[in-house]
PDB file of C-alpha atoms in Angstrom:
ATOM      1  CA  UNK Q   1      64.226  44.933 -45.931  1.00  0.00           C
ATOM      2  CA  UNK Q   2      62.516  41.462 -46.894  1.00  0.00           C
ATOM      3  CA  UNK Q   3      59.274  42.843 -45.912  1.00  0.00           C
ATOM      4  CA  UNK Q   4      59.837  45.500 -48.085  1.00  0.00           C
ATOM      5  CA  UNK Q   5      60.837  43.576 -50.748  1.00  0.00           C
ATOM      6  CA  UNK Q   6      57.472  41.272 -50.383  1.00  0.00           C
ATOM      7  CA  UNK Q   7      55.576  44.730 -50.651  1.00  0.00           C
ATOM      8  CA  UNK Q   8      57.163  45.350 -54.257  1.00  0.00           C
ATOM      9  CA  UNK Q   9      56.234  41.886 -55.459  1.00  0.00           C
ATOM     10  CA  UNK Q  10      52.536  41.692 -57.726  1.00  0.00           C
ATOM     11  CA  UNK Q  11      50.378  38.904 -57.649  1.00  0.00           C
ATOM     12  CA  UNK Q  12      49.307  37.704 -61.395  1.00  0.00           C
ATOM     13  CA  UNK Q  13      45.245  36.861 -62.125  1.00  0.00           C
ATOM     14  CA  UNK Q  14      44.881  33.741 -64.430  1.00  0.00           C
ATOM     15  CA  UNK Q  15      41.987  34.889 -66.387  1.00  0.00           C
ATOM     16  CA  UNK Q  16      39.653  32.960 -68.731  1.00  0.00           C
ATOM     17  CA  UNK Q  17      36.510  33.380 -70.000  1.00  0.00           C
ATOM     18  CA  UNK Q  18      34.180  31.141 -71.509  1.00  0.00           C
ATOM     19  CA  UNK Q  19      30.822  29.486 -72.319  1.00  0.00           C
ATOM     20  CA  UNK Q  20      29.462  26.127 -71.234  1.00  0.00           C
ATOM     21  CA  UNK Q  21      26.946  24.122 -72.964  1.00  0.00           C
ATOM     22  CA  UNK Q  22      22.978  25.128 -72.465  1.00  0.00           C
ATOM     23  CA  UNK Q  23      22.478  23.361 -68.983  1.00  0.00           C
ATOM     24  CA  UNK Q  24      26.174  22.522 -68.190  1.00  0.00           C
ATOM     25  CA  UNK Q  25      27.111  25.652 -66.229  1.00  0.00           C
ATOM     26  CA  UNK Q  26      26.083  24.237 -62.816  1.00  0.00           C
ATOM     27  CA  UNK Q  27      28.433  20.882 -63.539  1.00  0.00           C
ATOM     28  CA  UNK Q  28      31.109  22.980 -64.404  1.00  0.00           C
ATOM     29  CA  UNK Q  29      31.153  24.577 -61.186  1.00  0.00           C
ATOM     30  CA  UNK Q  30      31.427  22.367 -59.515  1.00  0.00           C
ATOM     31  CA  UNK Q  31      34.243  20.300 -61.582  1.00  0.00           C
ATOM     32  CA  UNK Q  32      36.007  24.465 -61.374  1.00  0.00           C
ATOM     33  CA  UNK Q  33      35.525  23.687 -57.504  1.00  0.00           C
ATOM     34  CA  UNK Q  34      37.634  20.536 -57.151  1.00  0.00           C
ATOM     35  CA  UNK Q  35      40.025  21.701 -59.520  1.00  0.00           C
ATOM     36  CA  UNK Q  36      40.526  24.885 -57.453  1.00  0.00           C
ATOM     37  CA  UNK Q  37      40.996  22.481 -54.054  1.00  0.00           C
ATOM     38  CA  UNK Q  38      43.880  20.619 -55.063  1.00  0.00           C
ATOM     39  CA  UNK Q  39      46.174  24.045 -55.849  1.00  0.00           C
ATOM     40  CA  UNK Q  40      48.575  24.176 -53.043  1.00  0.00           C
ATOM     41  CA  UNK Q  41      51.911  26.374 -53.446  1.00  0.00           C
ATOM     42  CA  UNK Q  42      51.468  30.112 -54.149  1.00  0.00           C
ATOM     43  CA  UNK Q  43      47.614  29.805 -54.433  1.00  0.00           C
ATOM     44  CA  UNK Q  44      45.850  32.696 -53.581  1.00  0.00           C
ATOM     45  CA  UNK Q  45      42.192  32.980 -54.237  1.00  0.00           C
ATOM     46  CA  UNK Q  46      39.855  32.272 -57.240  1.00  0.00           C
ATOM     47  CA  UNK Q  47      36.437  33.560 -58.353  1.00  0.00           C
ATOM     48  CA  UNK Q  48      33.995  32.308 -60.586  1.00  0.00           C
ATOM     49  CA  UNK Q  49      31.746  34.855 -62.260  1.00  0.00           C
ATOM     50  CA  UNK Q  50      28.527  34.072 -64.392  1.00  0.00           C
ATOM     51  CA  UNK Q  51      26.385  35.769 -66.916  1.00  0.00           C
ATOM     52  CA  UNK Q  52      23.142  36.228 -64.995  1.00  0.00           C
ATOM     53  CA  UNK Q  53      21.082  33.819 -67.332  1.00  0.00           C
ATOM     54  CA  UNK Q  54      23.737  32.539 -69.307  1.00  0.00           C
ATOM     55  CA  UNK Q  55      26.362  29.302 -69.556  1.00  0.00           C
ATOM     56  CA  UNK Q  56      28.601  32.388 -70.044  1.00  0.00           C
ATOM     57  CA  UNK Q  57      31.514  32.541 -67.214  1.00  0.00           C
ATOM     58  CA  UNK Q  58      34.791  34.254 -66.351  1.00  0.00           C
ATOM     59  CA  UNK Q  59      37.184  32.245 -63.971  1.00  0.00           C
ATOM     60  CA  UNK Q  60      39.538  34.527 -61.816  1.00  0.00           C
ATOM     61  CA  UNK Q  61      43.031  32.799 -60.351  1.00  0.00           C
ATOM     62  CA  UNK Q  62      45.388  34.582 -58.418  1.00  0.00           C
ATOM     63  CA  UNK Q  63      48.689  33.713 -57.912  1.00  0.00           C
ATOM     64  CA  UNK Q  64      52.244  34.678 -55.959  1.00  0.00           C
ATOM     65  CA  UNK Q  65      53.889  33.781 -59.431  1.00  0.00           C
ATOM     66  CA  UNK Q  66      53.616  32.389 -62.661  1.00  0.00           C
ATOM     67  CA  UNK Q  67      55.965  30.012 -61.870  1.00  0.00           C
ATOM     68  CA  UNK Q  68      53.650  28.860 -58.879  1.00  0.00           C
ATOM     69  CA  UNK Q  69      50.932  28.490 -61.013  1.00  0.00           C
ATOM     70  CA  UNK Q  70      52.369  25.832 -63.364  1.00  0.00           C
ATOM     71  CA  UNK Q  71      53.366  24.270 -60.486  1.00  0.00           C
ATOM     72  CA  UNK Q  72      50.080  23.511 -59.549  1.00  0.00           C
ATOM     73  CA  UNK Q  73      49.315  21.450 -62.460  1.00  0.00           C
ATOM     74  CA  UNK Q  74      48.945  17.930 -60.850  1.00  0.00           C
ATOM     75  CA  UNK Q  75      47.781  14.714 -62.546  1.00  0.00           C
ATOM     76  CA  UNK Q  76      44.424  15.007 -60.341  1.00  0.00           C
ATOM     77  CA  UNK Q  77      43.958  18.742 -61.904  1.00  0.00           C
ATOM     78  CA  UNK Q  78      44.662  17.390 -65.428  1.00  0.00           C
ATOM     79  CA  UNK Q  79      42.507  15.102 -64.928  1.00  0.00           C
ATOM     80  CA  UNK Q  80      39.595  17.145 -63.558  1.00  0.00           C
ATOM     81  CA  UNK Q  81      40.130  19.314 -66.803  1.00  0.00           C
ATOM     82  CA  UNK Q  82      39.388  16.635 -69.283  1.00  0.00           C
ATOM     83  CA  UNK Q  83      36.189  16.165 -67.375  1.00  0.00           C
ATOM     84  CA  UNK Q  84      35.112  19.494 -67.984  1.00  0.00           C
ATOM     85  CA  UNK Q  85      36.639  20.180 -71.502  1.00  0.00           C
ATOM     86  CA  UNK Q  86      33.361  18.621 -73.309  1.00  0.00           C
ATOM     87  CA  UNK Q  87      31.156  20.741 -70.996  1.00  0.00           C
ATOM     88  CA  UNK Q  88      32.764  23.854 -73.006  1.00  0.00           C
ATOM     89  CA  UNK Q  89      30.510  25.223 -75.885  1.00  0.00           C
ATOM     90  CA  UNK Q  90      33.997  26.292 -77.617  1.00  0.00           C
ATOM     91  CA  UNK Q  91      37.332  26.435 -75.666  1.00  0.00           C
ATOM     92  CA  UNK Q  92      37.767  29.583 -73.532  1.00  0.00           C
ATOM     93  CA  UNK Q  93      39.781  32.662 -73.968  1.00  0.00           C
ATOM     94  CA  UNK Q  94      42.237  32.381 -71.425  1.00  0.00           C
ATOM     95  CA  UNK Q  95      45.018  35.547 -70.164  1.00  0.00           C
ATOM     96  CA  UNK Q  96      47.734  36.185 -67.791  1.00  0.00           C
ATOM     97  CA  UNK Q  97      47.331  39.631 -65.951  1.00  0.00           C
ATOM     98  CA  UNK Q  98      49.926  40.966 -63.220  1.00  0.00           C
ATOM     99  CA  UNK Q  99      47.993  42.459 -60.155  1.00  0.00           C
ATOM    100  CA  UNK Q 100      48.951  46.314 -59.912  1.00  0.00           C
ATOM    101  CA  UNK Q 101      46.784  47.162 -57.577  1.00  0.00           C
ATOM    102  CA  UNK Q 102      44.332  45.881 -54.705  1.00  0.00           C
ATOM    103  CA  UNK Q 103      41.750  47.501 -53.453  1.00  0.00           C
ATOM    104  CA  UNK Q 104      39.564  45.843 -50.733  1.00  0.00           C
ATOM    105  CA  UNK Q 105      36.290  46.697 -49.317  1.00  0.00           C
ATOM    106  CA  UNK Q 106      36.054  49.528 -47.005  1.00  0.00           C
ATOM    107  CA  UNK Q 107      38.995  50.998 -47.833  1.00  0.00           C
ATOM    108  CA  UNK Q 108      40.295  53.757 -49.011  1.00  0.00           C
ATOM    109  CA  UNK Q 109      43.542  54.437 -51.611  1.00  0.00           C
ATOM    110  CA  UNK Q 110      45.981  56.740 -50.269  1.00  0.00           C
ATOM    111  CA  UNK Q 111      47.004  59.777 -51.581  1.00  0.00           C
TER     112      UNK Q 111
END
């Protein structure tokens, strides 16, 4: 029964989206980077997207739970975040999304 219970439970996606400084996208990275390392509990994978050209970014963070995620929120990862908050043109746009369905590559949905 457990296993079907973990079936019926949705991952959430931290979302936000932003823009860095001209020049500051490549710094940010790799500030996003470190930040990303020190999430422990309920992580599950994160992607960084960019605007081919651009200082224009979305950051993807996937989580068991929301709970998990504020969890995460350590004195090293606040601290990692004030490094990169001047590196922001203007602060980002940031959403919580639950995770309704996955779809991974070479596969196929059923039905």
């Amino acid at each position: 029964m457990s296993e079907f219970q973990d079936f019926l439970k949705h991952q959430y996606a931290y979302v936000a989206v932003g823009e860095f400084k001209p020049g500051k996208f490549a710094q940010a990275q790799q500030l996003y980077e470190q930040a990303v390392a020190t999430y422990t509990d309920g992580f599950r994978g994160a992607y960084l997207l960019r605007d081919p050209g651009t200082d224009k970014g979305i950051s993807v963070i996937f989580w068991e739970s929301v709970d998990q995620m504020a969890t995460n929120e350590s004195a090293e990862y606040q601290a990692i975040l004030k490094q990169m908050a001047p590196l922001f043109a203007h602060a980002p746009e940031t959403y919580m999304y639950e995770v309704v369905s996955e779809i991974q590559g070479n596969q196929k949905p059923e039905g």
